[in-house]
PDB file of C-alpha atoms and ligand atoms in Angstrom:
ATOM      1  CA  UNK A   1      23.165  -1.900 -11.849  1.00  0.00           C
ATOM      2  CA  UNK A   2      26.212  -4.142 -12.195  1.00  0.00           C
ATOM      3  CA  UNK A   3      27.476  -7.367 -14.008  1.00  0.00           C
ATOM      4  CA  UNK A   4      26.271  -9.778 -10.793  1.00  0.00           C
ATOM      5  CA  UNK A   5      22.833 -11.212 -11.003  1.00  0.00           C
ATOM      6  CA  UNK A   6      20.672 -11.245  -8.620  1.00  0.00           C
ATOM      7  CA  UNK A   7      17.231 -13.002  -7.426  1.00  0.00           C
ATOM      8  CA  UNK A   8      14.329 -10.864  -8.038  1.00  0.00           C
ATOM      9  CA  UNK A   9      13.702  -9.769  -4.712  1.00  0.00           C
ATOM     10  CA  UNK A  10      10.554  -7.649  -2.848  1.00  0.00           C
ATOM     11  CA  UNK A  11      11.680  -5.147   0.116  1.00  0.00           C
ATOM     12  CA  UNK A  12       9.123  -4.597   2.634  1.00  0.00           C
ATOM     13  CA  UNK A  13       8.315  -3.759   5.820  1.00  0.00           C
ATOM     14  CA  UNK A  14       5.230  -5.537   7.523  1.00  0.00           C
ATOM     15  CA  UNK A  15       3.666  -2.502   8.365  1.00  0.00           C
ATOM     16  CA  UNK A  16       3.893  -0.628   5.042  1.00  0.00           C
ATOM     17  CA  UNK A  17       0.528  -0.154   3.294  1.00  0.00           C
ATOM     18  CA  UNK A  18       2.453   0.609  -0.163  1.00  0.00           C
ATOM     19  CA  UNK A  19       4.821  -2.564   0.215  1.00  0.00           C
ATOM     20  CA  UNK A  20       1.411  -4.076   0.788  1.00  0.00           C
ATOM     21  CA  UNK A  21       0.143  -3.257  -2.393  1.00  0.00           C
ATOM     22  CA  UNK A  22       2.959  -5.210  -4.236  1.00  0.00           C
ATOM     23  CA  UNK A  23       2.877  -7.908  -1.883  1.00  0.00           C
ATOM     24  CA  UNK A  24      -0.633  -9.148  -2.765  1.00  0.00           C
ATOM     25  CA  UNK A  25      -0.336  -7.821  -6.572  1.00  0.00           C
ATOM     26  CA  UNK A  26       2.748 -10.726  -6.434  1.00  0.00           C
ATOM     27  CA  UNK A  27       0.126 -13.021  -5.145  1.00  0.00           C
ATOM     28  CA  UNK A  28      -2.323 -12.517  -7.027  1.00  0.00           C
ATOM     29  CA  UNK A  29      -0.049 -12.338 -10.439  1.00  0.00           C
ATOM     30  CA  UNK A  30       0.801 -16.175  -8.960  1.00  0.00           C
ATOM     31  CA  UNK A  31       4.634 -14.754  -9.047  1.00  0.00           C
ATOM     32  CA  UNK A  32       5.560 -15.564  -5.701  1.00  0.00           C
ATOM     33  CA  UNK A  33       7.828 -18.606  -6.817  1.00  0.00           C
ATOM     34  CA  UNK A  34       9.783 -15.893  -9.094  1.00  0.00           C
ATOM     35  CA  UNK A  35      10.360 -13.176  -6.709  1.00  0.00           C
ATOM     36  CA  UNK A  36      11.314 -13.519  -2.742  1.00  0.00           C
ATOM     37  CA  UNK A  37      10.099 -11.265   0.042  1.00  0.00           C
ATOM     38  CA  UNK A  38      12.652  -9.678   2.370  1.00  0.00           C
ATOM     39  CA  UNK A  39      11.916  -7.713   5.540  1.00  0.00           C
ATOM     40  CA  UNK A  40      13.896  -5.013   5.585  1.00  0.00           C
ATOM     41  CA  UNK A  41      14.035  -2.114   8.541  1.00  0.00           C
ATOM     42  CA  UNK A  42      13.181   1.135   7.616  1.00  0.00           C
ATOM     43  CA  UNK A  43      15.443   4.719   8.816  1.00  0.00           C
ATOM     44  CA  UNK A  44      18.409   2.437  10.137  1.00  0.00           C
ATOM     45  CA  UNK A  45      21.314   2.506   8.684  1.00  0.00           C
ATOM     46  CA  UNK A  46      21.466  -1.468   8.779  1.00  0.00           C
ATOM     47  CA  UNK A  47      18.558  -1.934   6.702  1.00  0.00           C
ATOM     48  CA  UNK A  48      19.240  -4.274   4.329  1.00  0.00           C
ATOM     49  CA  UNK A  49      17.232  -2.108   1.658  1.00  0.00           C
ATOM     50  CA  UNK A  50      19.665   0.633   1.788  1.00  0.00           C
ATOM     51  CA  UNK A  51      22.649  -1.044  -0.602  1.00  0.00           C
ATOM     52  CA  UNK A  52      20.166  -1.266  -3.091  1.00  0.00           C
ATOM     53  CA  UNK A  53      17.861   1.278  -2.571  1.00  0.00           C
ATOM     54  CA  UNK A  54      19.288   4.822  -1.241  1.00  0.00           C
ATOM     55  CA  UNK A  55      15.951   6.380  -0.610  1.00  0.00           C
ATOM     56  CA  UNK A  56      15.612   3.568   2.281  1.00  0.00           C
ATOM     57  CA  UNK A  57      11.735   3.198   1.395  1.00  0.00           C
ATOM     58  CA  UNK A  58       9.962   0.380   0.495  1.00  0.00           C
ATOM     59  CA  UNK A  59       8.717  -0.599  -1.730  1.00  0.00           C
ATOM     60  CA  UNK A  60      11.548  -1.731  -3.132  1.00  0.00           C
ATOM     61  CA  UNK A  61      11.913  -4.218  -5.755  1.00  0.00           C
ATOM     62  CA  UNK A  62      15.319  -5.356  -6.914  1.00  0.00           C
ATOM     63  CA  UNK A  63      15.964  -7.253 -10.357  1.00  0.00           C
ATOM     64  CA  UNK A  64      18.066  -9.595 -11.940  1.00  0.00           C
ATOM     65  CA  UNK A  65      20.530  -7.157 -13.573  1.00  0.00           C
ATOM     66  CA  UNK A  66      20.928  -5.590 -10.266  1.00  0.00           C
ATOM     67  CA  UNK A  67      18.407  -2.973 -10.878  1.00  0.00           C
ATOM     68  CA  UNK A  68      16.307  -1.387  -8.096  1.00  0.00           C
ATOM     69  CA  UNK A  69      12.565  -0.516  -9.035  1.00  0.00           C
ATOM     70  CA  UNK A  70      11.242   2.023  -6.228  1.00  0.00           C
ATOM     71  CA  UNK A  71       8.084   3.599  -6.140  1.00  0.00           C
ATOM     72  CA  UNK A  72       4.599   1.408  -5.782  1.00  0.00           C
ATOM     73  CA  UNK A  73       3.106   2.412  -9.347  1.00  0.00           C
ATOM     74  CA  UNK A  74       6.079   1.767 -11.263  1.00  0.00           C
ATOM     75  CA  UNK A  75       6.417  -1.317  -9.141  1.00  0.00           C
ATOM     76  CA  UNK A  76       2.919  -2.755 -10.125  1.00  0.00           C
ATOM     77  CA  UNK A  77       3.790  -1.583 -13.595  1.00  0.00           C
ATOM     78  CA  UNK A  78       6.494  -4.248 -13.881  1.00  0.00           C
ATOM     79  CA  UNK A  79       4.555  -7.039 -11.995  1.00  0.00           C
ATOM     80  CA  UNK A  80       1.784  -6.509 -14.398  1.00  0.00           C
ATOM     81  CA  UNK A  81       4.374  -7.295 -17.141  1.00  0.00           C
ATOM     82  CA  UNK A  82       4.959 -10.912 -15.803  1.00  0.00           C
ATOM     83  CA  UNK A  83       3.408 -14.232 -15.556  1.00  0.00           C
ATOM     84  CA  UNK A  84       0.191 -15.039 -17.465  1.00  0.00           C
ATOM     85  CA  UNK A  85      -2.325 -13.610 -15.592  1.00  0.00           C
ATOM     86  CA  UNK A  86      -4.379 -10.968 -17.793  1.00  0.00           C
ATOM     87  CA  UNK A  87      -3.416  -7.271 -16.828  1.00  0.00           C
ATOM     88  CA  UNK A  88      -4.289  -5.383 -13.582  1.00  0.00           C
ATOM     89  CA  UNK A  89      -3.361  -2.265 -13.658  1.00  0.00           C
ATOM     90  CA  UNK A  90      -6.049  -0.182 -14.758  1.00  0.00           C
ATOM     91  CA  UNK A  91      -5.621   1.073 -18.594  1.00  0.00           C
ATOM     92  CA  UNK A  92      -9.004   2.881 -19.184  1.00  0.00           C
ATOM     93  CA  UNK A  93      -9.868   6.405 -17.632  1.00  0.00           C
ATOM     94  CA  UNK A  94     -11.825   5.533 -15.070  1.00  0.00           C
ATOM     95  CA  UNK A  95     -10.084   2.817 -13.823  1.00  0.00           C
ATOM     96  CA  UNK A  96      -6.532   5.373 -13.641  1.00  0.00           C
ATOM     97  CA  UNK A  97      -8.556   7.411 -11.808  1.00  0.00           C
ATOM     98  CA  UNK A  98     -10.104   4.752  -9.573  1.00  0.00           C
ATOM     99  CA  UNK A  99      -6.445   3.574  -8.628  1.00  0.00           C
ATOM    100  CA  UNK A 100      -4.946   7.843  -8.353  1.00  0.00           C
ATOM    101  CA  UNK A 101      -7.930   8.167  -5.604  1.00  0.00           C
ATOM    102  CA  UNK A 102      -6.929   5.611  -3.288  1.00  0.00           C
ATOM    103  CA  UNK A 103      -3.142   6.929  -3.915  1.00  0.00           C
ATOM    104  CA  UNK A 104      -4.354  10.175  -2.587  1.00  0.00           C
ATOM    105  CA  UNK A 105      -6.273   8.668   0.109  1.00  0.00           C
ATOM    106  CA  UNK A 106      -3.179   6.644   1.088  1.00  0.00           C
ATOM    107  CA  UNK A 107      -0.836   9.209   0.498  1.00  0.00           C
ATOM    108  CA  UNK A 108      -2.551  11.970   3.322  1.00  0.00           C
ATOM    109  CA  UNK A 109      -3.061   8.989   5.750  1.00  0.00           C
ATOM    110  CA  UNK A 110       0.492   8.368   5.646  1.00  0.00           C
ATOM    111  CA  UNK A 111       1.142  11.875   6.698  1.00  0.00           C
ATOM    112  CA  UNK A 112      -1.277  11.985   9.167  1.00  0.00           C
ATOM    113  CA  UNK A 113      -0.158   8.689  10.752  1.00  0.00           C
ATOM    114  CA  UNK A 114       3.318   9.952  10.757  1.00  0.00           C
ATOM    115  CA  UNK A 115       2.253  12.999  12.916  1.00  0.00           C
ATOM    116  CA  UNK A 116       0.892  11.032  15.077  1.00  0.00           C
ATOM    117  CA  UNK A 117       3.841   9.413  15.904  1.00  0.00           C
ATOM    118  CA  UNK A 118       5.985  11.685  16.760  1.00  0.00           C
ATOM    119  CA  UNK A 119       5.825  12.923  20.452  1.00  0.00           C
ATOM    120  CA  UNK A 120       2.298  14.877  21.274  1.00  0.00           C
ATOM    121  CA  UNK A 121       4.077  18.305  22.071  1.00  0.00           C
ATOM    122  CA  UNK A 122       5.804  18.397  18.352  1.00  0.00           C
ATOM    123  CA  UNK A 123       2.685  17.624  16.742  1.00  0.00           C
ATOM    124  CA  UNK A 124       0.836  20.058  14.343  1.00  0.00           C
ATOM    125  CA  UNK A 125      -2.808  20.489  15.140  1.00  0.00           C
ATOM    126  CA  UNK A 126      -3.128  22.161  11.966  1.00  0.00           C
ATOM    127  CA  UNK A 127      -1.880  19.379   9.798  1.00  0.00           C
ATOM    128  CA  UNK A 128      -3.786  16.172  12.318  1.00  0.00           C
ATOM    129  CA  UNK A 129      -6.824  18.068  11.224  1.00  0.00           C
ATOM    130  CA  UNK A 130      -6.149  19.059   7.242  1.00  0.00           C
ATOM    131  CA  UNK A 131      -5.464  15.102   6.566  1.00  0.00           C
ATOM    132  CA  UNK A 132      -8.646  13.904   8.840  1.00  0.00           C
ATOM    133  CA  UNK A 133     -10.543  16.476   6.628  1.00  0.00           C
ATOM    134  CA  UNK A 134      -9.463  15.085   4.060  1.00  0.00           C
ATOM    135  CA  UNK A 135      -9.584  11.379   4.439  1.00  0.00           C
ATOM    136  CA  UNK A 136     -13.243  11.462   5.386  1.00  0.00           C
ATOM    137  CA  UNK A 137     -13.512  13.947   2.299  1.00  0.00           C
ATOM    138  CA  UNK A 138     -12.071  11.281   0.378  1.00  0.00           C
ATOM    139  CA  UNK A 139     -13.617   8.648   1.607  1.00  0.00           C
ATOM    140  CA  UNK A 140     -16.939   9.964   0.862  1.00  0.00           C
ATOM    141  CA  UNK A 141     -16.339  10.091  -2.487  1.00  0.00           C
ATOM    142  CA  UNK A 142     -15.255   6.087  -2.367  1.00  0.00           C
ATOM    143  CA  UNK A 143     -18.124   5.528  -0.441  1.00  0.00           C
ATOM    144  CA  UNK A 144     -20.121   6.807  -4.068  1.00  0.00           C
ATOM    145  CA  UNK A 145     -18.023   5.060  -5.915  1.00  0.00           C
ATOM    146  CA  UNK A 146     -18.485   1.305  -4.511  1.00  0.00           C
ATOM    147  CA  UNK A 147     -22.246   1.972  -4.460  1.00  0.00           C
ATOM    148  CA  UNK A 148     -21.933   2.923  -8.156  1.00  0.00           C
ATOM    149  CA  UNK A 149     -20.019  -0.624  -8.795  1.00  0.00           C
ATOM    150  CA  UNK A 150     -16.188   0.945  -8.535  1.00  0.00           C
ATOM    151  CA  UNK A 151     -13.357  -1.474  -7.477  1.00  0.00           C
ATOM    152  CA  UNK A 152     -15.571  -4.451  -7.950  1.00  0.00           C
ATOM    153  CA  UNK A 153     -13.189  -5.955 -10.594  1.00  0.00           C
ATOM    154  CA  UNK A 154     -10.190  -6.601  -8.306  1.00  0.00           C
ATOM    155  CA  UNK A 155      -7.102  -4.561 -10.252  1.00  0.00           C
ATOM    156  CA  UNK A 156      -4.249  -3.082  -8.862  1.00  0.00           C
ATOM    157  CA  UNK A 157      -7.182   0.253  -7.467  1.00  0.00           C
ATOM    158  CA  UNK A 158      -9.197  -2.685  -5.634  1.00  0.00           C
ATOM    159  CA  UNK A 159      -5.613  -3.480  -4.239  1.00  0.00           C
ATOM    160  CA  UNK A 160      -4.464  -0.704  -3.213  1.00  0.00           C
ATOM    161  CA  UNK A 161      -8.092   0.514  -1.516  1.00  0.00           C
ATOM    162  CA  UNK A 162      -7.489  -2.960   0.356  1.00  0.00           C
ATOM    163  CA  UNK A 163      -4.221  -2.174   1.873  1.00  0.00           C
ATOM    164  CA  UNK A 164      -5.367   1.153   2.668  1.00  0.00           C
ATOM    165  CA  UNK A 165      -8.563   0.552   4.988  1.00  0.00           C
ATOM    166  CA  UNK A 166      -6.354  -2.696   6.085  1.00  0.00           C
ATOM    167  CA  UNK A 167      -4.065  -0.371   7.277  1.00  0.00           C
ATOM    168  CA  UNK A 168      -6.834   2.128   9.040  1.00  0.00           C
ATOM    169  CA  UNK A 169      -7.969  -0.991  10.548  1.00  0.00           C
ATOM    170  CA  UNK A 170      -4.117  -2.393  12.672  1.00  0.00           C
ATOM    171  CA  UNK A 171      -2.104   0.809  12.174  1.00  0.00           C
ATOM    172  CA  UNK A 172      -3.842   3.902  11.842  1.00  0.00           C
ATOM    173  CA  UNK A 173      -7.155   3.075  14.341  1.00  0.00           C
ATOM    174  CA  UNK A 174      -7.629   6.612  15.291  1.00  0.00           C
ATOM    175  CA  UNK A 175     -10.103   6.981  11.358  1.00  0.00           C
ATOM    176  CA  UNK A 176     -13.290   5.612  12.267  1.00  0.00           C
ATOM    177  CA  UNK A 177     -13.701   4.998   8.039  1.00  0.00           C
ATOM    178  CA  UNK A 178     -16.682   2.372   8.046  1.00  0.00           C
ATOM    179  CA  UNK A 179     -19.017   5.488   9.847  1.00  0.00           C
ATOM    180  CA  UNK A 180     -21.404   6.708   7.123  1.00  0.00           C
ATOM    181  CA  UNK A 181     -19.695   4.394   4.702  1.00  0.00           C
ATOM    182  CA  UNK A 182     -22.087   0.911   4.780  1.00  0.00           C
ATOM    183  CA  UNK A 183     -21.185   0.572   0.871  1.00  0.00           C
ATOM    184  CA  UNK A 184     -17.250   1.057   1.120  1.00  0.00           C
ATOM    185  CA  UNK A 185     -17.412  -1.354   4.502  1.00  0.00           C
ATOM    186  CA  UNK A 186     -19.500  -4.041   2.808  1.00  0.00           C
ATOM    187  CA  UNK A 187     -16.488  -4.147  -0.307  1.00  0.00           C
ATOM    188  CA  UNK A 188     -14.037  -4.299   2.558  1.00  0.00           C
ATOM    189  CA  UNK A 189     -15.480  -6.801   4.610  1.00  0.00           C
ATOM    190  CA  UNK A 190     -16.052  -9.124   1.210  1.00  0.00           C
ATOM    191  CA  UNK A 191     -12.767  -8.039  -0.181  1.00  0.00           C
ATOM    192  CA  UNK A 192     -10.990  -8.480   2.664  1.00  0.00           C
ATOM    193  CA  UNK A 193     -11.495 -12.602   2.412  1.00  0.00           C
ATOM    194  CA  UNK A 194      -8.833 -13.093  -0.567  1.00  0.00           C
ATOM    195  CA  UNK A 195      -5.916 -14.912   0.109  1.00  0.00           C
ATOM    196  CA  UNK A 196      -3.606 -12.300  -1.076  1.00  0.00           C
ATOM    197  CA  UNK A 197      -4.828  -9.874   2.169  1.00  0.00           C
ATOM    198  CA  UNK A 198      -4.971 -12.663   4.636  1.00  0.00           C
ATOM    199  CA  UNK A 199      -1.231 -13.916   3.977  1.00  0.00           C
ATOM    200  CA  UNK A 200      -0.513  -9.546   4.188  1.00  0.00           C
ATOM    201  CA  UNK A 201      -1.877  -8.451   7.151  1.00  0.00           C
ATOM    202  CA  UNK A 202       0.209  -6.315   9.568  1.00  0.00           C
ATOM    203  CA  UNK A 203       0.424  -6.184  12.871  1.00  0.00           C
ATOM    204  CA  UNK A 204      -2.111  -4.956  15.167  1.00  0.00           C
ATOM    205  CA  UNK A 205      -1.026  -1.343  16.561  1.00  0.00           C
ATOM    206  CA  UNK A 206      -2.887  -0.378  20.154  1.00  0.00           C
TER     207      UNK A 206
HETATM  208  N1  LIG B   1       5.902   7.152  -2.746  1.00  0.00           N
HETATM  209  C1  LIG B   1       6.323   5.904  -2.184  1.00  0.00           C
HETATM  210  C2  LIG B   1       5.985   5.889  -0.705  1.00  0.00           C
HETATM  211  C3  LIG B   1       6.580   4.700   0.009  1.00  0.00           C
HETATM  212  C4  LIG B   1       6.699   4.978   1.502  1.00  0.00           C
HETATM  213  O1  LIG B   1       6.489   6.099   1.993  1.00  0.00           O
HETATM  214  N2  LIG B   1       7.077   3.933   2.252  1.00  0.00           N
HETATM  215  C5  LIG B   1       7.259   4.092   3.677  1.00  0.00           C
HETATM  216  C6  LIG B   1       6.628   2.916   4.423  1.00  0.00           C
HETATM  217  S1  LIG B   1       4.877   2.994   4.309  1.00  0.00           S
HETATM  218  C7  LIG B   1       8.746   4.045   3.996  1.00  0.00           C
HETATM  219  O2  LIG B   1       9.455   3.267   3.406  1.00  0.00           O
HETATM  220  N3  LIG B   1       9.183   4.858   4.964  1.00  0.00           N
HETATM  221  C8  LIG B   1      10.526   4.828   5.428  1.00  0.00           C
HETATM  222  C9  LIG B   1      11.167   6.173   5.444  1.00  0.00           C
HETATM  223  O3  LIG B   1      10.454   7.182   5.286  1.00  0.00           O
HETATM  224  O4  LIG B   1      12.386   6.237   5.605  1.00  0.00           O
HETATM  225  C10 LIG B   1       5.639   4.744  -2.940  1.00  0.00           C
HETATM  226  O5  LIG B   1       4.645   4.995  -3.648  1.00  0.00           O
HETATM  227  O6  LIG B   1       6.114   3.602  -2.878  1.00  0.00           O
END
């Protein structure tokens, strides 16, 4: 914090699936007028991000009185608190639980990816196959869900389940997720038609 003021600014990286989450909650909140977007490179010590936010992760959303919000959830927790648009972050049982699934999902995909980036000699078998296990595991439990009418009221879970299978789909190709999941691939496809994903989609990764 300090005496300066700033413009309400949005760090994010094009690729991130949890920046992606707050970039279409600001869309679909109608706040994008309010708050800018601002690439920022991630683990370099250039990155823009960094003065404000030493963790160097985005999201990253930076306030008027100079304060940094980090962290997705507490993130959409603020955006819900602007603008007029009624509430979307889930406030009933069901729906916390809804939104903490796809946070799970998203969080073991993110490890998984990041094994699979680093060169194939220094990766751990054990761990490629714990978080496969696991995202199928989860995503047969989504897979129930949508057929039992989850995440058909778009809120911040119907977001974040967005970004995530968005993100299987350019950046993390090697999860085959619509196999033996015609419910949760029907949402996606329909879903996936909303402004706020089109504008947010990331680049395609071979
Ligand atoms: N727990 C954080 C996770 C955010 C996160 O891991 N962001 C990644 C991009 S997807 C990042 O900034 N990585 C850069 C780094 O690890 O230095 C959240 O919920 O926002």
């Amino acid at each position: 914090m300090s005496d300066r003021s700033y413009s309400p600014e949005l760090f994010f990286s094009e690729n991130s699936p949890y920046a992606r989450i707050c970039r279409m909650a600001l869309r679909e909140r109608d706040l994008s007028a309010q708050i800018k977007e601002t690439v920022t490179a991630l683990r370099d010590p250039q990155a823009v991000v960094l003065p404000h936010n030493p963790t160097g992760r985005v999201p990253a959303l930076l306030l008027s009185d100079g304060t940094t919000l980090t962290e997705t959830t507490l993130i959409l927790q603020w955006l819900d608190q602007q603008g007029t648009r009624s509430a979307m972050m889930p406030a009933d049982p069901k729906g916390i639980a809804a939104y903490g699934r796809v946070l799970g999902l998203l969080d073991g995909i993110a490890v998984w990816n990041r094994e699979l980036r680093r060169p194939e000699n220094e990766r751990s078998p054990s761990v490629l196959k714990l978080e496969a296990v696991r995202a199928d595991r989860i995503a047969d439990a989504l897979e129930r869900d949508v057929a039992g009418g989850a995440y058909a009221k778009i809120d911040m879970g119907a977001l974040a389940l967005l970004a995530v299978l968005g993100y299987a789909e350019r950046r993390h190709r090697s999860w085959s997720w619509r196999s033996g999941h015609a419910a949760l691939e029907q949402w996606f496809d329909t879903c996936s038609d909303r402004p706020s994903f089109k504008e947010t989609i990331p680049p395609l990764q071979a």
